[in-house]
Structures are given as structure tokens and as C-alpha cells.
Amino acid sequence: MLNWKGFLAASLLISGSAFATDGMIVRFDLTNSMKTFLRANEFDITGVNYNTNEIEALLTPEELKIIESQKANIKFSFPQKLSLSPDSEYKNPNEIEDFIHAIHAKYPEITEVKSIGKSLEGRDIWAIKISDNADIDEHEPVFFVNGMHHAREVMTPEITTDMVEYLTSNYGKNAEVTSWVNNSEIWVIPMLNVDGNNKMWTEDSMWRKNTRNGFGVDINRNYPTGWNSCSGSSSNTYAQDYRGAGPGSEPETQAMMNFVAAIKPVFSISYHSYSEIVLYPYGCRPKKTPTEEAVESIGAEIAKKLDYKPGTPWELLYNADGGDIDWMYVEHQVIPYVIEVNSTFAGFHPNYARWRDKTVLRNRPGWMHLLNKLQGPGLQGVVGVGDYHVIKIMKAGETKVSQTYKINPDGSYYVILKPGTYDVSFEGRKTQKFTGVDVKAKRSFNL
């Protein structure tokens, strides 16, 4: 067991003055004691590898000396300066903007482009909608995908832009794609952290956060749900997981929150790197979702298709509070996933020619699986606005409510369920009950 007590204060001072370009990637055996030690000292854990049972961290020379003094088994290390910046083929914020507008110009009938808000430095954060009548809200289920909460994770916009390109170019040619686009509203934010990514290209290749006051805030520790609740983020401004001055303090976080509140997704994927894992709520030990039968089973299905490992952040990594998946699940009933692409062999900046196409092709089955899941099994439909407010769902013959779903303000509802038989009650100003509802596919009650 590593003896980490007494080193925390020293490490905070170190991390306050050191930047990623001074550091090196260091690899250790993946043990609970090593995870505890790295987290307690607020070192920058960069990824895990469950195939080799290893964990990596980006450490300054001073931080490495602290670990060496504990007789830790260092398996491998290399200076980050050997790879100061990613290949230029990876996209920067300007190239993302150009890509979005070029796609819209080429496929105007099935796309809509909008800025969801401005970053701290005033850059637009772009989103693109793909649907057969993109300029109309058709009460269709929404699937939402975003990339790059963290600026150094350059592969994630490749996944999101590949998805956009694949769906638009294959519409009307591929029956499955055409069905997805005709029966869903698909929203993609290719790059959320536009300021941080610009800084990654121009100043610090290992930059992770936004650019608040020069030290930055980790956008994915800044969401209100669970903010600062389980030692899953830092109050130290120079820590890589600094949570910000308050919940939802950052304009990027606020833009995302307002956007999700407006589109009400059924599913979401937030792409990160690296570790080859599929994460679902909650971030804090030992919490599990009330609807874990659906959330965890679908997460396991995605992981199987990708040959990744599924679990909560606290099961596979560490406590993580203030993350987007917890906020989406609690506030808007989204079934949300984080997918960490690439392994420790590829890292944050994998060789573009070697890894880009391999990674996007490997990850297509994940988002495709959720597009198929949008069509059931579950309950979908539209009820009279104001007539019904919630849907209470019980396993057939039981009295305990297993799920309470808040109907959307426009009367639409999209409840994803594990196949089975349920008793369903629509309640509000009116009440209607249905017993023995067999949910093997999509079931609709339009009341």
C-alpha cells in the first residue's frame, strides 16, 4: 500500500507552476492503491488499460520524484516533449467550423447548423442537426453526440465528424441510414472546448481545460449535478480537474446545458480519450442509476460491439463529480454515455495515418447501436399538452414504481425499457392506466 499522506500539499504547489510540456507519461500497475495515491495527490491520470492492467499519468519531474520515493513500480516512462503536438491532420476550431458549414451547403435539405453559444474567448460552439426535415421539430426522438470536452483529446472530433459525414453521404443510398435520418433528430457538437483546443495547438500540447484566467476550468467537472460532492474534482485552480468557482460557471457548460434542455435527447454519447471504456452514471461511489437495467445493459451492449469495458467512472477509474452524464441523466432523463476511445498504446495524440481511420471505423457500431435503440424497445408517443405530466412504470403485477418519467413540455415522451411486460400509468390532470404492456419493440400511446 502506498503511503500518500503528507505529500498532498507538496504536489499542489508543484502542479500550480508546472505545465504538461514539462512532463512525461509514466505507466504503473493498475492497483487500487496506485489509483488512490494518484488521485489523492491530484496527479494527472491520463488513462487506463484493462487488457494489460496498467494506469498512466502525466507527471512533472518533481511529481515523479515523489512517487519514486514511495518505491512504486514504474513500468515505463517517456518524455512528453518527444510528442509536443499532434499531427496537423487533426482538426482545429476553424477547421471544425468550415467542416460544419461545408456539410450544410452540400446537404441543405437534411441538415441545420447553429451556434449553441459563445466560448469564454468569444468563439462560436457549433452544432449540426441531421434529419429528413431538419428545419422542423417533428416530435421525433433525439440522439445527441458531442466531442472534445477536453482540449488535448484530438481524436474525439474525428469520431463526431465521421458520424456527420457518414450519415449525410449515405442518406438515400443506404436503407438503414435513411431510416435513422427519417425517424430521428440527430444533433452533433463536434468540438465543445474550442478555446482549449486552440490553446492546445498554439501553447501547450497537453492542455485539457478551457482557458479561464490562464489556468482553465475542467468543463466536465463543472456541471451542477453532484458538483464538488465526492472528491471527484479539485479546488486547486492548476489541477487538471479544477471544477471552477461554482457549478455551471463556464460559458461552455452553460451553452451545453441550455442546448440539451432545448432538444431533450433520449440518448447521448460524449467522446473522450483514452482508455477503451464505456462509462455511464453515476460518477460518485457507490451510486447506481434507478434505471440501471436499461442504462447498464445498453452500455454493456455498446462495449461488446467495440470490445471496450463498461462501467461507472468510480468502478473503472475514480470518483468524478460535476460530469455531463450525471447532469443529463438527473435533469433531463437522458440515457448518457462517455466513450473513451483509443488505448494507452495510442494516447492523446496518436499518429493520424495509423490510428484515425482505424478508430472511427471501430467506433461506428457504438453510435449506430443507439440509433437502432431509438426505435425501441420502449414507449414513444405524444400526449395532450397539460393533460399528462408523468409516466409511472412498474413491472407487470408489481406495485413498486420502477421508473417515473417526466413528459416533455411539448407532450412527447421517449422511454427506453429493457424488453419485458409492464404496467404503465399516465398521470396529470388526467389519468390513464395500461396493464400487461408487452414491450418487445416500440409501443405508442397517443392520448
CSV table of C-alpha atoms in Angstrom, one decimal:
chain,number,residue,atom,x,y,z
A,1,MET,CA,0.0,0.0,0.0
A,2,LEU,CA,1.4,3.4,-1.0
A,3,ASN,CA,1.9,5.9,1.8
A,4,TRP,CA,0.5,9.0,0.2
A,5,LYS,CA,-0.3,11.1,3.3
A,6,GLY,CA,1.9,14.1,3.7
A,7,PHE,CA,2.6,14.6,0.0
A,8,LEU,CA,-0.6,16.3,-1.0
A,9,ALA,CA,0.4,19.8,-0.1
A,10,ALA,CA,3.7,19.5,-1.9
A,11,SER,CA,2.0,18.2,-5.0
A,12,LEU,CA,-0.4,21.1,-5.1
A,13,LEU,CA,2.5,23.5,-5.1
A,14,ILE,CA,4.2,21.6,-7.8
A,15,SER,CA,1.1,21.4,-10.1
A,16,GLY,CA,0.5,25.1,-9.6
A,17,SER,CA,3.6,26.0,-11.5
A,18,ALA,CA,4.2,23.1,-13.9
A,19,PHE,CA,2.7,22.6,-17.4
A,20,ALA,CA,2.3,19.5,-19.4
A,21,THR,CA,5.2,20.3,-21.7
A,22,ASP,CA,7.5,19.8,-18.7
A,23,GLY,CA,6.2,16.4,-18.0
A,24,MET,CA,6.3,12.8,-19.0
A,25,ILE,CA,3.9,9.9,-19.3
A,26,VAL,CA,4.5,7.3,-16.6
A,27,ARG,CA,2.9,3.9,-16.6
A,28,PHE,CA,2.2,1.8,-13.4
A,29,ASP,CA,0.4,-1.4,-12.5
A,30,LEU,CA,-3.3,-0.7,-12.2
A,31,THR,CA,-4.0,-1.2,-8.5
A,32,ASN,CA,-6.4,0.4,-6.1
A,33,SER,CA,-3.5,1.8,-4.0
A,34,MET,CA,-2.0,3.4,-7.1
A,35,LYS,CA,-5.3,4.9,-8.2
A,36,THR,CA,-5.8,6.2,-4.6
A,37,PHE,CA,-2.3,7.7,-4.5
A,38,LEU,CA,-2.5,9.4,-7.8
A,39,ARG,CA,-6.0,10.9,-7.1
A,40,ALA,CA,-5.1,12.0,-3.5
A,41,ASN,CA,-2.1,13.9,-4.8
A,42,GLU,CA,-4.2,15.3,-7.7
A,43,PHE,CA,-1.8,14.0,-10.3
A,44,ASP,CA,-3.0,13.9,-13.9
A,45,ILE,CA,-4.3,10.4,-14.6
A,46,THR,CA,-4.4,10.2,-18.4
A,47,GLY,CA,-5.7,6.7,-19.0
A,48,VAL,CA,-6.0,3.0,-18.0
A,49,ASN,CA,-5.6,-0.2,-19.9
A,50,TYR,CA,-7.7,-3.1,-18.7
A,51,ASN,CA,-6.1,-5.5,-21.1
A,52,THR,CA,-2.6,-5.0,-19.6
A,53,ASN,CA,-3.9,-3.8,-16.1
A,54,GLU,CA,-1.9,-0.6,-16.3
A,55,ILE,CA,-2.6,3.0,-15.4
A,56,GLU,CA,-0.8,6.1,-16.8
A,57,ALA,CA,-0.3,9.6,-15.5
A,58,LEU,CA,1.3,12.8,-16.9
A,59,LEU,CA,3.9,13.8,-14.3
A,60,THR,CA,6.4,16.6,-13.8
A,61,PRO,CA,9.9,15.6,-12.8
A,62,GLU,CA,9.1,16.7,-9.2
A,63,GLU,CA,5.9,14.7,-9.1
A,64,LEU,CA,7.8,11.6,-10.4
A,65,LYS,CA,10.4,12.0,-7.6
A,66,ILE,CA,7.5,11.9,-5.0
A,67,ILE,CA,6.3,8.7,-6.5
A,68,GLU,CA,9.8,7.2,-6.7
A,69,SER,CA,10.3,7.9,-3.0
A,70,GLN,CA,7.3,5.6,-2.3
A,71,LYS,CA,9.1,2.7,-4.1
A,72,ALA,CA,6.4,2.5,-6.7
A,73,ASN,CA,6.8,0.1,-9.5
A,74,ILE,CA,7.3,2.3,-12.6
A,75,LYS,CA,6.8,0.1,-15.7
A,76,PHE,CA,7.5,2.7,-18.4
A,77,SER,CA,8.0,6.4,-18.9
A,78,PHE,CA,8.8,8.7,-21.8
A,79,PRO,CA,9.2,12.5,-22.0
A,80,GLN,CA,6.1,14.2,-23.4
A,81,LYS,CA,8.4,16.5,-25.4
A,82,LEU,CA,9.0,13.6,-27.8
A,83,SER,CA,5.5,14.3,-29.0
A,84,LEU,CA,4.9,18.0,-28.4
A,85,SER,CA,1.9,18.3,-30.8
A,86,PRO,CA,-0.5,16.1,-32.7
A,87,ASP,CA,-0.4,15.6,-36.4
A,88,SER,CA,-1.6,18.6,-38.3
A,89,GLU,CA,-4.3,16.5,-39.9
A,90,TYR,CA,-6.3,16.6,-36.7
A,91,LYS,CA,-8.9,19.4,-36.8
A,92,ASN,CA,-8.7,22.8,-35.0
A,93,PRO,CA,-11.7,25.0,-34.2
A,94,ASN,CA,-11.5,26.9,-37.6
A,95,GLU,CA,-11.5,23.6,-39.5
A,96,ILE,CA,-14.5,22.3,-37.5
A,97,GLU,CA,-16.4,25.4,-38.4
A,98,ASP,CA,-15.5,25.1,-42.0
A,99,PHE,CA,-16.5,21.4,-42.0
A,100,ILE,CA,-19.9,22.1,-40.5
A,101,HIS,CA,-20.8,24.8,-43.0
A,102,ALA,CA,-19.5,22.7,-45.9
A,103,ILE,CA,-21.7,19.8,-44.9
A,104,HIS,CA,-24.7,22.1,-44.6
A,105,ALA,CA,-24.0,23.6,-48.0
A,106,LYS,CA,-23.8,20.1,-49.6
A,107,TYR,CA,-26.8,18.6,-47.8
A,108,PRO,CA,-29.1,21.6,-47.0
A,109,GLU,CA,-32.4,19.5,-47.0
A,110,ILE,CA,-31.3,17.2,-44.2
A,111,THR,CA,-29.1,19.5,-42.1
A,112,GLU,CA,-29.4,22.5,-39.9
A,113,VAL,CA,-26.4,24.4,-38.4
A,114,LYS,CA,-26.5,26.6,-35.4
A,115,SER,CA,-24.2,28.1,-32.8
A,116,ILE,CA,-25.3,27.0,-29.4
A,117,GLY,CA,-23.4,29.8,-27.7
A,118,LYS,CA,-20.0,31.5,-27.3
A,119,SER,CA,-16.9,30.3,-25.6
A,120,LEU,CA,-15.1,32.3,-23.0
A,121,GLU,CA,-12.9,33.9,-25.7
A,122,GLY,CA,-15.9,34.5,-27.9
A,123,ARG,CA,-15.7,31.6,-30.4
A,124,ASP,CA,-18.9,30.0,-31.6
A,125,ILE,CA,-19.7,26.5,-30.4
A,126,TRP,CA,-21.2,24.8,-33.5
A,127,ALA,CA,-23.9,22.1,-33.7
A,128,ILE,CA,-25.4,20.4,-36.7
A,129,LYS,CA,-28.7,18.6,-36.9
A,130,ILE,CA,-29.3,15.7,-39.3
A,131,SER,CA,-32.9,14.8,-40.0
A,132,ASP,CA,-35.2,14.5,-43.1
A,133,ASN,CA,-36.9,17.8,-42.3
A,134,ALA,CA,-34.1,19.4,-40.4
A,135,ASP,CA,-35.8,22.8,-40.1
A,136,ILE,CA,-38.9,21.4,-38.4
A,137,ASP,CA,-39.5,19.8,-35.0
A,138,GLU,CA,-41.3,16.6,-35.9
A,139,HIS,CA,-41.7,15.2,-32.3
A,140,GLU,CA,-39.0,12.6,-33.2
A,141,PRO,CA,-36.6,11.0,-30.7
A,142,VAL,CA,-33.4,12.9,-30.4
A,143,PHE,CA,-29.9,11.4,-30.4
A,144,PHE,CA,-27.1,13.7,-29.3
A,145,VAL,CA,-23.3,13.3,-29.7
A,146,ASN,CA,-20.5,15.6,-28.6
A,147,GLY,CA,-16.7,15.6,-28.7
A,148,MET,CA,-13.9,17.3,-27.0
A,149,HIS,CA,-14.8,18.5,-23.6
A,150,HIS,CA,-11.1,18.1,-23.0
A,151,ALA,CA,-8.8,20.0,-25.4
A,152,ARG,CA,-6.0,17.5,-25.8
A,153,GLU,CA,-8.3,14.6,-26.9
A,154,VAL,CA,-7.8,15.3,-30.6
A,155,MET,CA,-9.3,12.0,-31.8
A,156,THR,CA,-12.8,12.8,-30.5
A,157,PRO,CA,-13.8,15.4,-33.2
A,158,GLU,CA,-12.7,12.8,-35.7
A,159,ILE,CA,-15.4,10.4,-34.4
A,160,THR,CA,-18.1,13.2,-34.4
A,161,THR,CA,-17.2,14.5,-37.9
A,162,ASP,CA,-17.0,11.0,-39.3
A,163,MET,CA,-20.5,10.4,-38.0
A,164,VAL,CA,-21.8,13.5,-39.6
A,165,GLU,CA,-20.1,12.7,-42.9
A,166,TYR,CA,-21.3,9.1,-42.9
A,167,LEU,CA,-24.9,9.9,-42.2
A,168,THR,CA,-25.2,12.7,-44.7
A,169,SER,CA,-23.3,11.0,-47.6
A,170,ASN,CA,-25.3,7.7,-47.2
A,171,TYR,CA,-28.7,9.2,-46.9
A,172,GLY,CA,-30.9,8.0,-49.7
A,173,LYS,CA,-28.4,5.3,-50.6
A,174,ASN,CA,-28.3,3.1,-47.5
A,175,ALA,CA,-31.7,1.9,-46.2
A,176,GLU,CA,-30.6,1.8,-42.6
A,177,VAL,CA,-29.1,5.3,-42.7
A,178,THR,CA,-32.2,6.6,-44.5
A,179,SER,CA,-34.4,5.2,-41.8
A,180,TRP,CA,-32.3,6.7,-39.0
A,181,VAL,CA,-32.4,10.1,-40.5
A,182,ASN,CA,-36.1,9.9,-41.4
A,183,ASN,CA,-37.2,8.8,-38.0
A,184,SER,CA,-34.8,10.6,-35.6
A,185,GLU,CA,-33.4,14.0,-34.9
A,186,ILE,CA,-29.6,13.7,-34.7
A,187,TRP,CA,-27.6,16.5,-33.2
A,188,VAL,CA,-23.8,16.6,-33.1
A,189,ILE,CA,-21.4,19.1,-31.4
A,190,PRO,CA,-18.1,18.1,-33.0
A,191,MET,CA,-16.0,20.2,-30.6
A,192,LEU,CA,-17.2,21.8,-27.4
A,193,ASN,CA,-13.9,23.1,-25.9
A,194,VAL,CA,-12.9,25.4,-28.8
A,195,ASP,CA,-10.8,27.8,-26.7
A,196,GLY,CA,-8.9,25.0,-25.0
A,197,ASN,CA,-8.2,23.2,-28.3
A,198,ASN,CA,-6.9,26.4,-29.8
A,199,LYS,CA,-4.5,26.7,-26.8
A,200,MET,CA,-3.5,23.1,-27.3
A,201,TRP,CA,-2.4,23.9,-30.8
A,202,THR,CA,-0.7,27.2,-30.0
A,203,GLU,CA,0.7,27.0,-26.5
A,204,ASP,CA,0.6,23.6,-24.7
A,205,SER,CA,0.0,20.3,-26.4
A,206,MET,CA,-1.3,18.7,-23.2
A,207,TRP,CA,-3.8,21.4,-22.4
A,208,ARG,CA,-7.1,19.9,-21.1
A,209,LYS,CA,-9.3,22.6,-19.7
A,210,ASN,CA,-10.9,25.8,-21.1
A,211,THR,CA,-8.9,29.0,-20.8
A,212,ARG,CA,-10.4,30.7,-17.7
A,213,ASN,CA,-7.8,33.2,-16.3
A,214,GLY,CA,-4.9,31.3,-17.8
A,215,PHE,CA,-5.4,28.3,-15.5
A,216,GLY,CA,-8.6,26.9,-17.0
A,217,VAL,CA,-11.6,25.0,-15.7
A,218,ASP,CA,-12.4,21.4,-16.5
A,219,ILE,CA,-15.7,21.7,-18.2
A,220,ASN,CA,-16.5,18.1,-17.4
A,221,ARG,CA,-16.3,18.8,-13.7
A,222,ASN,CA,-18.4,22.0,-13.9
A,223,TYR,CA,-21.9,20.7,-14.4
A,224,PRO,CA,-24.3,21.3,-11.4
A,225,THR,CA,-25.4,17.7,-10.6
A,226,GLY,CA,-23.1,16.4,-7.9
A,227,TRP,CA,-20.7,19.3,-8.3
A,228,ASN,CA,-18.0,19.1,-5.6
A,229,SER,CA,-19.8,16.2,-3.9
A,230,CYS,CA,-17.4,13.2,-3.7
A,231,SER,CA,-13.8,14.4,-4.0
A,232,GLY,CA,-14.1,13.7,-7.7
A,233,SER,CA,-12.7,17.1,-8.8
A,234,SER,CA,-10.3,19.7,-7.5
A,235,SER,CA,-10.5,23.2,-5.9
A,236,ASN,CA,-6.9,23.8,-6.9
A,237,THR,CA,-7.0,26.1,-9.9
A,238,TYR,CA,-4.0,24.5,-11.6
A,239,ALA,CA,-5.2,20.9,-11.2
A,240,GLN,CA,-6.3,19.3,-14.4
A,241,ASP,CA,-9.7,18.6,-12.9
A,242,TYR,CA,-10.3,22.0,-11.4
A,243,ARG,CA,-14.1,22.3,-11.0
A,244,GLY,CA,-14.5,26.0,-11.3
A,245,ALA,CA,-15.6,28.7,-8.9
A,246,GLY,CA,-19.2,27.4,-8.9
A,247,PRO,CA,-21.5,24.9,-10.6
A,248,GLY,CA,-22.2,25.8,-14.2
A,249,SER,CA,-19.8,28.8,-14.0
A,250,GLU,CA,-18.3,28.4,-17.5
A,251,PRO,CA,-19.9,29.7,-20.7
A,252,GLU,CA,-19.2,26.4,-22.5
A,253,THR,CA,-21.0,24.5,-19.7
A,254,GLN,CA,-23.9,26.9,-19.9
A,255,ALA,CA,-24.2,26.6,-23.7
A,256,MET,CA,-24.3,22.8,-23.4
A,257,MET,CA,-26.9,22.9,-20.6
A,258,ASN,CA,-29.2,25.3,-22.5
A,259,PHE,CA,-28.9,23.3,-25.6
A,260,VAL,CA,-29.7,19.9,-24.0
A,261,ALA,CA,-32.6,21.5,-22.2
A,262,ALA,CA,-34.0,22.6,-25.6
A,263,ILE,CA,-33.5,19.4,-27.6
A,264,LYS,CA,-34.3,16.8,-24.8
A,265,PRO,CA,-32.2,13.9,-26.1
A,266,VAL,CA,-33.1,10.3,-25.5
A,267,PHE,CA,-29.5,9.1,-25.8
A,268,SER,CA,-26.2,10.9,-25.7
A,269,ILE,CA,-22.6,10.0,-26.2
A,270,SER,CA,-19.8,12.2,-25.1
A,271,TYR,CA,-16.5,11.1,-26.7
A,272,HIS,CA,-13.2,11.3,-24.7
A,273,SER,CA,-9.8,9.7,-24.8
A,274,TYR,CA,-8.2,7.5,-23.8
A,275,SER,CA,-8.8,4.0,-22.1
A,276,GLU,CA,-11.2,2.0,-24.3
A,277,ILE,CA,-14.1,2.1,-21.9
A,278,VAL,CA,-17.8,2.9,-21.9
A,279,LEU,CA,-19.0,4.9,-18.9
A,280,TYR,CA,-22.5,5.6,-17.6
A,281,PRO,CA,-23.9,7.3,-14.5
A,282,TYR,CA,-23.2,7.8,-11.7
A,283,GLY,CA,-19.7,9.3,-11.2
A,284,CYS,CA,-19.6,9.0,-7.4
A,285,ARG,CA,-19.1,5.8,-5.4
A,286,PRO,CA,-21.3,3.8,-4.8
A,287,LYS,CA,-24.2,5.3,-6.6
A,288,LYS,CA,-26.1,3.4,-9.4
A,289,THR,CA,-29.0,4.7,-11.5
A,290,PRO,CA,-32.6,3.8,-10.6
A,291,THR,CA,-32.9,2.7,-14.2
A,292,GLU,CA,-29.7,0.7,-14.3
A,293,GLU,CA,-31.4,-2.3,-16.0
A,294,ALA,CA,-31.7,-0.2,-19.2
A,295,VAL,CA,-28.7,2.1,-18.7
A,296,GLU,CA,-26.2,-0.6,-17.8
A,297,SER,CA,-27.4,-3.2,-20.2
A,298,ILE,CA,-27.2,-0.9,-23.2
A,299,GLY,CA,-23.8,0.3,-22.0
A,300,ALA,CA,-22.7,-3.3,-21.9
A,301,GLU,CA,-24.1,-3.8,-25.4
A,302,ILE,CA,-22.1,-0.9,-26.8
A,303,ALA,CA,-18.9,-2.1,-25.0
A,304,LYS,CA,-19.3,-5.5,-26.5
A,305,LYS,CA,-19.6,-4.1,-30.0
A,306,LEU,CA,-16.5,-2.0,-29.5
A,307,ASP,CA,-14.6,-4.6,-27.4
A,308,TYR,CA,-14.3,-2.0,-24.7
A,309,LYS,CA,-15.0,-2.4,-20.9
A,310,PRO,CA,-18.3,-1.0,-19.5
A,311,GLY,CA,-18.9,0.5,-16.0
A,312,THR,CA,-19.4,3.7,-14.0
A,313,PRO,CA,-16.5,6.1,-13.6
A,314,TRP,CA,-16.0,5.1,-9.9
A,315,GLU,CA,-15.8,1.4,-10.9
A,316,LEU,CA,-13.4,1.7,-13.8
A,317,LEU,CA,-11.5,4.9,-13.0
A,318,TYR,CA,-12.2,7.0,-9.9
A,319,ASN,CA,-14.9,9.3,-8.4
A,320,ALA,CA,-15.8,12.0,-10.9
A,321,ASP,CA,-18.3,14.7,-9.8
A,322,GLY,CA,-19.8,17.5,-11.9
A,323,GLY,CA,-19.7,15.5,-15.1
A,324,ASP,CA,-22.1,15.9,-18.0
A,325,ILE,CA,-23.5,12.4,-17.9
A,326,ASP,CA,-24.8,12.7,-14.3
A,327,TRP,CA,-26.3,16.1,-15.1
A,328,MET,CA,-28.0,14.9,-18.3
A,329,TYR,CA,-29.4,11.8,-16.5
A,330,VAL,CA,-30.8,13.6,-13.5
A,331,GLU,CA,-32.0,16.8,-15.1
A,332,HIS,CA,-33.3,15.6,-18.5
A,333,GLN,CA,-33.8,11.8,-18.3
A,334,VAL,CA,-31.1,11.3,-21.0
A,335,ILE,CA,-29.5,7.8,-21.1
A,336,PRO,CA,-26.0,9.1,-21.4
A,337,TYR,CA,-22.6,7.5,-22.1
A,338,VAL,CA,-19.0,8.6,-22.1
A,339,ILE,CA,-16.9,6.6,-24.6
A,340,GLU,CA,-13.1,6.8,-24.0
A,341,VAL,CA,-11.5,5.9,-27.4
A,342,ASN,CA,-8.0,4.5,-28.0
A,343,SER,CA,-5.8,2.7,-25.6
A,344,THR,CA,-2.6,3.6,-23.8
A,345,PHE,CA,-0.7,2.5,-26.9
A,346,ALA,CA,-2.2,5.4,-28.9
A,347,GLY,CA,-2.5,8.0,-26.1
A,348,PHE,CA,-3.9,11.5,-26.6
A,349,HIS,CA,-2.1,12.2,-29.9
A,350,PRO,CA,-2.0,9.0,-31.9
A,351,ASN,CA,-0.4,9.1,-35.3
A,352,TYR,CA,-3.1,10.2,-37.6
A,353,ALA,CA,-2.3,8.0,-40.6
A,354,ARG,CA,-2.0,4.9,-38.4
A,355,TRP,CA,-4.9,5.4,-36.0
A,356,ARG,CA,-7.6,7.8,-37.4
A,357,ASP,CA,-9.5,5.6,-39.7
A,358,LYS,CA,-9.0,2.5,-37.5
A,359,THR,CA,-10.5,4.4,-34.6
A,360,VAL,CA,-13.5,5.9,-36.4
A,361,LEU,CA,-14.4,2.6,-38.0
A,362,ARG,CA,-14.1,0.8,-34.7
A,363,ASN,CA,-16.4,3.3,-33.0
A,364,ARG,CA,-19.2,3.4,-35.7
A,365,PRO,CA,-21.0,0.4,-34.3
A,366,GLY,CA,-21.4,2.2,-30.9
A,367,TRP,CA,-23.4,5.2,-32.2
A,368,MET,CA,-25.2,3.1,-34.7
A,369,HIS,CA,-26.4,0.8,-31.9
A,370,LEU,CA,-28.0,3.7,-30.1
A,371,LEU,CA,-29.7,4.9,-33.3
A,372,ASN,CA,-31.3,1.5,-33.6
A,373,LYS,CA,-32.3,1.6,-29.9
A,374,LEU,CA,-34.2,4.8,-30.5
A,375,GLN,CA,-36.9,2.8,-32.3
A,376,GLY,CA,-37.4,0.5,-29.2
A,377,PRO,CA,-38.0,-1.4,-27.1
A,378,GLY,CA,-39.7,1.3,-25.1
A,379,LEU,CA,-42.6,3.7,-25.0
A,380,GLN,CA,-42.8,6.6,-27.5
A,381,GLY,CA,-45.6,9.0,-28.5
A,382,VAL,CA,-47.3,12.3,-27.9
A,383,VAL,CA,-50.0,13.2,-25.4
A,384,GLY,CA,-52.1,16.3,-25.0
A,385,VAL,CA,-50.0,19.2,-23.6
A,386,GLY,CA,-51.1,19.8,-20.0
A,387,ASP,CA,-53.2,16.6,-19.7
A,388,TYR,CA,-50.4,14.3,-18.5
A,389,HIS,CA,-47.2,15.2,-16.7
A,390,VAL,CA,-45.5,11.9,-15.7
A,391,ILE,CA,-45.5,8.3,-16.7
A,392,LYS,CA,-45.1,5.7,-13.9
A,393,ILE,CA,-43.8,2.4,-15.0
A,394,MET,CA,-44.0,-0.9,-13.0
A,395,LYS,CA,-43.0,-4.4,-13.8
A,396,ALA,CA,-46.3,-6.2,-14.6
A,397,GLY,CA,-48.2,-7.2,-11.4
A,398,GLU,CA,-45.9,-5.3,-9.1
A,399,THR,CA,-46.9,-2.2,-7.1
A,400,LYS,CA,-43.4,-0.6,-6.8
A,401,VAL,CA,-42.8,2.0,-9.4
A,402,SER,CA,-39.5,1.2,-11.1
A,403,GLN,CA,-39.4,4.4,-13.2
A,404,THR,CA,-41.1,7.8,-13.2
A,405,TYR,CA,-40.6,9.6,-16.5
A,406,LYS,CA,-41.4,13.3,-16.8
A,407,ILE,CA,-43.3,14.0,-20.1
A,408,ASN,CA,-41.6,16.7,-22.2
A,409,PRO,CA,-43.2,20.2,-22.3
A,410,ASP,CA,-44.3,19.6,-25.9
A,411,GLY,CA,-46.2,16.4,-24.9
A,412,SER,CA,-43.7,14.0,-26.3
A,413,TYR,CA,-42.2,11.0,-24.4
A,414,TYR,CA,-39.5,8.5,-25.2
A,415,VAL,CA,-38.9,5.9,-22.6
A,416,ILE,CA,-36.3,3.3,-23.3
A,417,LEU,CA,-37.0,0.0,-21.5
A,418,LYS,CA,-35.5,-3.4,-21.2
A,419,PRO,CA,-37.7,-5.9,-23.0
A,420,GLY,CA,-40.5,-7.2,-20.7
A,421,THR,CA,-44.1,-6.8,-19.6
A,422,TYR,CA,-45.0,-3.6,-17.7
A,423,ASP,CA,-48.0,-1.8,-16.1
A,424,VAL,CA,-48.0,1.8,-17.2
A,425,SER,CA,-49.8,4.8,-15.8
A,426,PHE,CA,-50.0,8.2,-17.5
A,427,GLU,CA,-50.8,10.8,-14.8
A,428,GLY,CA,-51.5,14.5,-14.5
A,429,ARG,CA,-54.8,16.4,-15.0
A,430,LYS,CA,-56.0,13.2,-16.4
A,431,THR,CA,-55.0,9.6,-15.6
A,432,GLN,CA,-54.9,6.5,-17.9
A,433,LYS,CA,-53.6,3.1,-16.9
A,434,PHE,CA,-52.5,0.2,-19.1
A,435,THR,CA,-51.7,-3.2,-17.7
A,436,GLY,CA,-49.7,-6.1,-19.1
A,437,VAL,CA,-48.0,-3.9,-21.8
A,438,ASP,CA,-45.7,-6.2,-23.7
A,439,VAL,CA,-42.6,-4.2,-24.6
A,440,LYS,CA,-40.5,-6.1,-27.2
A,441,ALA,CA,-40.4,-3.2,-29.6
A,442,LYS,CA,-41.6,0.4,-29.7
A,443,ARG,CA,-45.1,0.9,-28.1
A,444,SER,CA,-47.0,4.1,-28.7
A,445,PHE,CA,-49.9,5.6,-26.6
A,446,ASN,CA,-51.1,8.8,-28.2
A,447,LEU,CA,-53.6,10.2,-25.6
